Amino acid sequence: MLELTMVSVSGADAGATAGMLMAEAPSEAGAVLRVGRDASVCRLVTPEDWLFVSRVHLEFRCGPDGSWSVTWLRGSNPDPASEVRMLSGGAARPLAYGGGAPLPRGGSGEVVIQDRSGPRSVHVGFYHEG
């Protein structure tokens, strides 16, 4: 089972939370959870006017062995308007545009989408049961 919690934060509103959403999916091969602005394909949806987030920005996918990974999908722009980093096990590491990383089994962490032009961010917390 993968559990996700998403919080959108705007520094322009003195750190106000714009919204909090939750989603979960069983650890079955091919299961997918997406994060982005397009509510027709994403389970966790950011504010529509937050253009630093792509229509489909992150994809969490379960592999054949029940392990999960996250991918920062390439959008329509050659250069992204955001930066993405994963925090897990006390370490932070950037995700490359179009790149991915495995999620630790039996662990938790956070994937952060940071607006390059302002104090807005999207925090997607994850917990991957072991």
JSON list of C-alpha atoms in Angstrom, two decimals:
[
{"chain": "A", "resi": 1, "resn": "MET", "atom": "CA", "xyz": [0.00, 0.00, 0.00]},
{"chain": "A", "resi": 2, "resn": "LEU", "atom": "CA", "xyz": [1.18, 3.50, -0.84]},
{"chain": "A", "resi": 3, "resn": "GLU", "atom": "CA", "xyz": [-0.35, 6.45, 0.99]},
{"chain": "A", "resi": 4, "resn": "LEU", "atom": "CA", "xyz": [0.12, 10.01, -0.25]},
{"chain": "A", "resi": 5, "resn": "THR", "atom": "CA", "xyz": [-0.74, 13.31, 1.44]},
{"chain": "A", "resi": 6, "resn": "MET", "atom": "CA", "xyz": [-0.44, 16.52, -0.55]},
{"chain": "A", "resi": 7, "resn": "VAL", "atom": "CA", "xyz": [-0.25, 20.03, 0.88]},
{"chain": "A", "resi": 8, "resn": "SER", "atom": "CA", "xyz": [-0.02, 23.14, -1.29]},
{"chain": "A", "resi": 9, "resn": "VAL", "atom": "CA", "xyz": [1.72, 26.07, 0.43]},
{"chain": "A", "resi": 10, "resn": "SER", "atom": "CA", "xyz": [1.87, 29.70, -0.64]},
{"chain": "A", "resi": 11, "resn": "GLY", "atom": "CA", "xyz": [4.45, 31.92, 1.04]},
{"chain": "A", "resi": 12, "resn": "ALA", "atom": "CA", "xyz": [2.61, 34.95, -0.38]},
{"chain": "A", "resi": 13, "resn": "ASP", "atom": "CA", "xyz": [-0.16, 34.15, 2.10]},
{"chain": "A", "resi": 14, "resn": "ALA", "atom": "CA", "xyz": [2.23, 34.01, 5.08]},
{"chain": "A", "resi": 15, "resn": "GLY", "atom": "CA", "xyz": [2.67, 30.25, 4.80]},
{"chain": "A", "resi": 16, "resn": "ALA", "atom": "CA", "xyz": [-1.03, 29.53, 4.39]},
{"chain": "A", "resi": 17, "resn": "THR", "atom": "CA", "xyz": [-2.03, 26.07, 3.28]},
{"chain": "A", "resi": 18, "resn": "ALA", "atom": "CA", "xyz": [-4.00, 26.23, 0.02]},
{"chain": "A", "resi": 19, "resn": "GLY", "atom": "CA", "xyz": [-5.29, 22.69, 0.34]},
{"chain": "A", "resi": 20, "resn": "MET", "atom": "CA", "xyz": [-4.65, 19.20, 1.70]},
{"chain": "A", "resi": 21, "resn": "LEU", "atom": "CA", "xyz": [-5.54, 16.01, -0.15]},
{"chain": "A", "resi": 22, "resn": "MET", "atom": "CA", "xyz": [-4.95, 12.31, 0.47]},
{"chain": "A", "resi": 23, "resn": "ALA", "atom": "CA", "xyz": [-4.80, 9.27, -1.80]},
{"chain": "A", "resi": 24, "resn": "GLU", "atom": "CA", "xyz": [-3.79, 5.63, -1.47]},
{"chain": "A", "resi": 25, "resn": "ALA", "atom": "CA", "xyz": [-3.28, 2.66, -3.76]},
{"chain": "A", "resi": 26, "resn": "PRO", "atom": "CA", "xyz": [-2.55, -1.02, -3.18]},
{"chain": "A", "resi": 27, "resn": "SER", "atom": "CA", "xyz": [0.96, -2.26, -4.01]},
{"chain": "A", "resi": 28, "resn": "GLU", "atom": "CA", "xyz": [-0.16, -4.11, -7.12]},
{"chain": "A", "resi": 29, "resn": "ALA", "atom": "CA", "xyz": [1.85, -4.13, -10.34]},
{"chain": "A", "resi": 30, "resn": "GLY", "atom": "CA", "xyz": [0.79, -1.29, -12.62]},
{"chain": "A", "resi": 31, "resn": "ALA", "atom": "CA", "xyz": [-0.96, 0.80, -9.94]},
{"chain": "A", "resi": 32, "resn": "VAL", "atom": "CA", "xyz": [-0.48, 4.53, -10.58]},
{"chain": "A", "resi": 33, "resn": "LEU", "atom": "CA", "xyz": [-1.07, 7.73, -8.63]},
{"chain": "A", "resi": 34, "resn": "ARG", "atom": "CA", "xyz": [-0.51, 11.05, -10.42]},
{"chain": "A", "resi": 35, "resn": "VAL", "atom": "CA", "xyz": [-0.04, 14.60, -9.10]},
{"chain": "A", "resi": 36, "resn": "GLY", "atom": "CA", "xyz": [-0.66, 17.71, -11.19]},
{"chain": "A", "resi": 37, "resn": "ARG", "atom": "CA", "xyz": [-3.19, 20.33, -12.30]},
{"chain": "A", "resi": 38, "resn": "ASP", "atom": "CA", "xyz": [-5.36, 18.07, -14.50]},
{"chain": "A", "resi": 39, "resn": "ALA", "atom": "CA", "xyz": [-8.17, 16.64, -12.39]},
{"chain": "A", "resi": 40, "resn": "SER", "atom": "CA", "xyz": [-9.20, 14.26, -15.19]},
{"chain": "A", "resi": 41, "resn": "VAL", "atom": "CA", "xyz": [-6.03, 12.16, -14.79]},
{"chain": "A", "resi": 42, "resn": "CYS", "atom": "CA", "xyz": [-4.52, 13.15, -11.41]},
{"chain": "A", "resi": 43, "resn": "ARG", "atom": "CA", "xyz": [-5.63, 11.81, -8.03]},
{"chain": "A", "resi": 44, "resn": "LEU", "atom": "CA", "xyz": [-3.95, 14.72, -6.23]},
{"chain": "A", "resi": 45, "resn": "VAL", "atom": "CA", "xyz": [-4.70, 18.05, -7.91]},
{"chain": "A", "resi": 46, "resn": "THR", "atom": "CA", "xyz": [-2.95, 21.37, -7.28]},
{"chain": "A", "resi": 47, "resn": "PRO", "atom": "CA", "xyz": [-4.56, 24.80, -7.76]},
{"chain": "A", "resi": 48, "resn": "GLU", "atom": "CA", "xyz": [-5.21, 25.24, -11.48]},
{"chain": "A", "resi": 49, "resn": "ASP", "atom": "CA", "xyz": [-3.47, 28.62, -11.68]},
{"chain": "A", "resi": 50, "resn": "TRP", "atom": "CA", "xyz": [-0.21, 27.24, -10.25]},
{"chain": "A", "resi": 51, "resn": "LEU", "atom": "CA", "xyz": [1.50, 27.01, -13.63]},
{"chain": "A", "resi": 52, "resn": "PHE", "atom": "CA", "xyz": [4.82, 25.91, -12.15]},
{"chain": "A", "resi": 53, "resn": "VAL", "atom": "CA", "xyz": [3.11, 22.51, -11.77]},
{"chain": "A", "resi": 54, "resn": "SER", "atom": "CA", "xyz": [2.49, 20.61, -15.01]},
{"chain": "A", "resi": 55, "resn": "ARG", "atom": "CA", "xyz": [-0.89, 19.16, -15.90]},
{"chain": "A", "resi": 56, "resn": "VAL", "atom": "CA", "xyz": [0.62, 15.80, -14.90]},
{"chain": "A", "resi": 57, "resn": "HIS", "atom": "CA", "xyz": [3.77, 16.57, -12.90]},
{"chain": "A", "resi": 58, "resn": "LEU", "atom": "CA", "xyz": [4.58, 13.50, -10.78]},
{"chain": "A", "resi": 59, "resn": "GLU", "atom": "CA", "xyz": [3.75, 9.87, -11.32]},
{"chain": "A", "resi": 60, "resn": "PHE", "atom": "CA", "xyz": [3.98, 7.28, -8.57]},
{"chain": "A", "resi": 61, "resn": "ARG", "atom": "CA", "xyz": [4.01, 3.78, -10.10]},
{"chain": "A", "resi": 62, "resn": "CYS", "atom": "CA", "xyz": [4.06, 0.29, -8.62]},
{"chain": "A", "resi": 63, "resn": "GLY", "atom": "CA", "xyz": [6.41, -2.20, -10.26]},
{"chain": "A", "resi": 64, "resn": "PRO", "atom": "CA", "xyz": [5.94, -5.96, -10.74]},
{"chain": "A", "resi": 65, "resn": "ASP", "atom": "CA", "xyz": [7.55, -6.73, -7.36]},
{"chain": "A", "resi": 66, "resn": "GLY", "atom": "CA", "xyz": [5.28, -4.36, -5.39]},
{"chain": "A", "resi": 67, "resn": "SER", "atom": "CA", "xyz": [7.91, -1.62, -5.06]},
{"chain": "A", "resi": 68, "resn": "TRP", "atom": "CA", "xyz": [6.98, 1.99, -5.81]},
{"chain": "A", "resi": 69, "resn": "SER", "atom": "CA", "xyz": [8.88, 4.72, -7.65]},
{"chain": "A", "resi": 70, "resn": "VAL", "atom": "CA", "xyz": [8.26, 8.38, -8.44]},
{"chain": "A", "resi": 71, "resn": "THR", "atom": "CA", "xyz": [8.95, 10.06, -11.79]},
{"chain": "A", "resi": 72, "resn": "TRP", "atom": "CA", "xyz": [9.00, 13.77, -12.59]},
{"chain": "A", "resi": 73, "resn": "LEU", "atom": "CA", "xyz": [7.29, 13.68, -15.98]},
{"chain": "A", "resi": 74, "resn": "ARG", "atom": "CA", "xyz": [8.54, 16.01, -18.68]},
{"chain": "A", "resi": 75, "resn": "GLY", "atom": "CA", "xyz": [6.00, 18.71, -19.52]},
{"chain": "A", "resi": 76, "resn": "SER", "atom": "CA", "xyz": [5.48, 20.71, -22.68]},
{"chain": "A", "resi": 77, "resn": "ASN", "atom": "CA", "xyz": [8.24, 23.19, -21.80]},
{"chain": "A", "resi": 78, "resn": "PRO", "atom": "CA", "xyz": [11.90, 22.34, -22.42]},
{"chain": "A", "resi": 79, "resn": "ASP", "atom": "CA", "xyz": [12.87, 24.07, -19.14]},
{"chain": "A", "resi": 80, "resn": "PRO", "atom": "CA", "xyz": [10.70, 23.46, -16.07]},
{"chain": "A", "resi": 81, "resn": "ALA", "atom": "CA", "xyz": [9.27, 26.30, -13.96]},
{"chain": "A", "resi": 82, "resn": "SER", "atom": "CA", "xyz": [9.93, 24.28, -10.81]},
{"chain": "A", "resi": 83, "resn": "GLU", "atom": "CA", "xyz": [12.46, 22.14, -9.03]},
{"chain": "A", "resi": 84, "resn": "VAL", "atom": "CA", "xyz": [11.64, 18.76, -7.50]},
{"chain": "A", "resi": 85, "resn": "ARG", "atom": "CA", "xyz": [13.46, 17.10, -4.63]},
{"chain": "A", "resi": 86, "resn": "MET", "atom": "CA", "xyz": [12.85, 13.98, -2.58]},
{"chain": "A", "resi": 87, "resn": "LEU", "atom": "CA", "xyz": [13.43, 13.89, 1.16]},
{"chain": "A", "resi": 88, "resn": "SER", "atom": "CA", "xyz": [13.79, 10.46, 2.74]},
{"chain": "A", "resi": 89, "resn": "GLY", "atom": "CA", "xyz": [15.91, 8.90, 5.46]},
{"chain": "A", "resi": 90, "resn": "GLY", "atom": "CA", "xyz": [17.27, 12.28, 6.54]},
{"chain": "A", "resi": 91, "resn": "ALA", "atom": "CA", "xyz": [18.65, 13.08, 3.08]},
{"chain": "A", "resi": 92, "resn": "ALA", "atom": "CA", "xyz": [17.40, 15.41, 0.35]},
{"chain": "A", "resi": 93, "resn": "ARG", "atom": "CA", "xyz": [18.18, 14.76, -3.28]},
{"chain": "A", "resi": 94, "resn": "PRO", "atom": "CA", "xyz": [17.01, 16.51, -6.42]},
{"chain": "A", "resi": 95, "resn": "LEU", "atom": "CA", "xyz": [14.97, 14.67, -9.01]},
{"chain": "A", "resi": 96, "resn": "ALA", "atom": "CA", "xyz": [16.04, 15.36, -12.58]},
{"chain": "A", "resi": 97, "resn": "TYR", "atom": "CA", "xyz": [13.48, 16.71, -15.05]},
{"chain": "A", "resi": 98, "resn": "GLY", "atom": "CA", "xyz": [12.15, 13.51, -16.62]},
{"chain": "A", "resi": 99, "resn": "GLY", "atom": "CA", "xyz": [13.95, 11.39, -14.01]},
{"chain": "A", "resi": 100, "resn": "GLY", "atom": "CA", "xyz": [12.77, 9.14, -11.24]},
{"chain": "A", "resi": 101, "resn": "ALA", "atom": "CA", "xyz": [13.69, 7.45, -7.97]},
{"chain": "A", "resi": 102, "resn": "PRO", "atom": "CA", "xyz": [12.56, 4.40, -6.01]},
{"chain": "A", "resi": 103, "resn": "LEU", "atom": "CA", "xyz": [10.59, 4.90, -2.80]},
{"chain": "A", "resi": 104, "resn": "PRO", "atom": "CA", "xyz": [11.95, 3.08, 0.25]},
{"chain": "A", "resi": 105, "resn": "ARG", "atom": "CA", "xyz": [9.92, 0.03, 1.30]},
{"chain": "A", "resi": 106, "resn": "GLY", "atom": "CA", "xyz": [8.53, 0.37, 4.78]},
{"chain": "A", "resi": 107, "resn": "GLY", "atom": "CA", "xyz": [9.56, 3.99, 4.76]},
{"chain": "A", "resi": 108, "resn": "SER", "atom": "CA", "xyz": [8.24, 7.47, 4.44]},
{"chain": "A", "resi": 109, "resn": "GLY", "atom": "CA", "xyz": [9.37, 10.75, 3.01]},
{"chain": "A", "resi": 110, "resn": "GLU", "atom": "CA", "xyz": [8.32, 13.72, 0.97]},
{"chain": "A", "resi": 111, "resn": "VAL", "atom": "CA", "xyz": [8.54, 14.91, -2.61]},
{"chain": "A", "resi": 112, "resn": "VAL", "atom": "CA", "xyz": [8.60, 18.72, -2.91]},
{"chain": "A", "resi": 113, "resn": "ILE", "atom": "CA", "xyz": [7.74, 20.71, -6.03]},
{"chain": "A", "resi": 114, "resn": "GLN", "atom": "CA", "xyz": [9.19, 24.20, -5.56]},
{"chain": "A", "resi": 115, "resn": "ASP", "atom": "CA", "xyz": [8.19, 27.17, -7.74]},
{"chain": "A", "resi": 116, "resn": "ARG", "atom": "CA", "xyz": [11.37, 28.74, -9.16]},
{"chain": "A", "resi": 117, "resn": "SER", "atom": "CA", "xyz": [9.78, 32.20, -9.42]},
{"chain": "A", "resi": 118, "resn": "GLY", "atom": "CA", "xyz": [8.04, 32.54, -6.06]},
{"chain": "A", "resi": 119, "resn": "PRO", "atom": "CA", "xyz": [7.44, 31.22, -2.56]},
{"chain": "A", "resi": 120, "resn": "ARG", "atom": "CA", "xyz": [4.96, 28.49, -3.51]},
{"chain": "A", "resi": 121, "resn": "SER", "atom": "CA", "xyz": [5.47, 24.77, -3.12]},
{"chain": "A", "resi": 122, "resn": "VAL", "atom": "CA", "xyz": [3.64, 21.47, -3.21]},
{"chain": "A", "resi": 123, "resn": "HIS", "atom": "CA", "xyz": [4.59, 18.85, -0.62]},
{"chain": "A", "resi": 124, "resn": "VAL", "atom": "CA", "xyz": [3.62, 15.24, -1.29]},
{"chain": "A", "resi": 125, "resn": "GLY", "atom": "CA", "xyz": [4.26, 13.08, 1.73]},
{"chain": "A", "resi": 126, "resn": "PHE", "atom": "CA", "xyz": [4.46, 9.34, 1.15]},
{"chain": "A", "resi": 127, "resn": "TYR", "atom": "CA", "xyz": [4.36, 6.21, 3.22]},
{"chain": "A", "resi": 128, "resn": "HIS", "atom": "CA", "xyz": [5.18, 2.91, 1.52]},
{"chain": "A", "resi": 129, "resn": "GLU", "atom": "CA", "xyz": [4.21, -0.11, 3.61]},
{"chain": "A", "resi": 130, "resn": "GLY", "atom": "CA", "xyz": [6.85, -2.80, 3.74]}
]
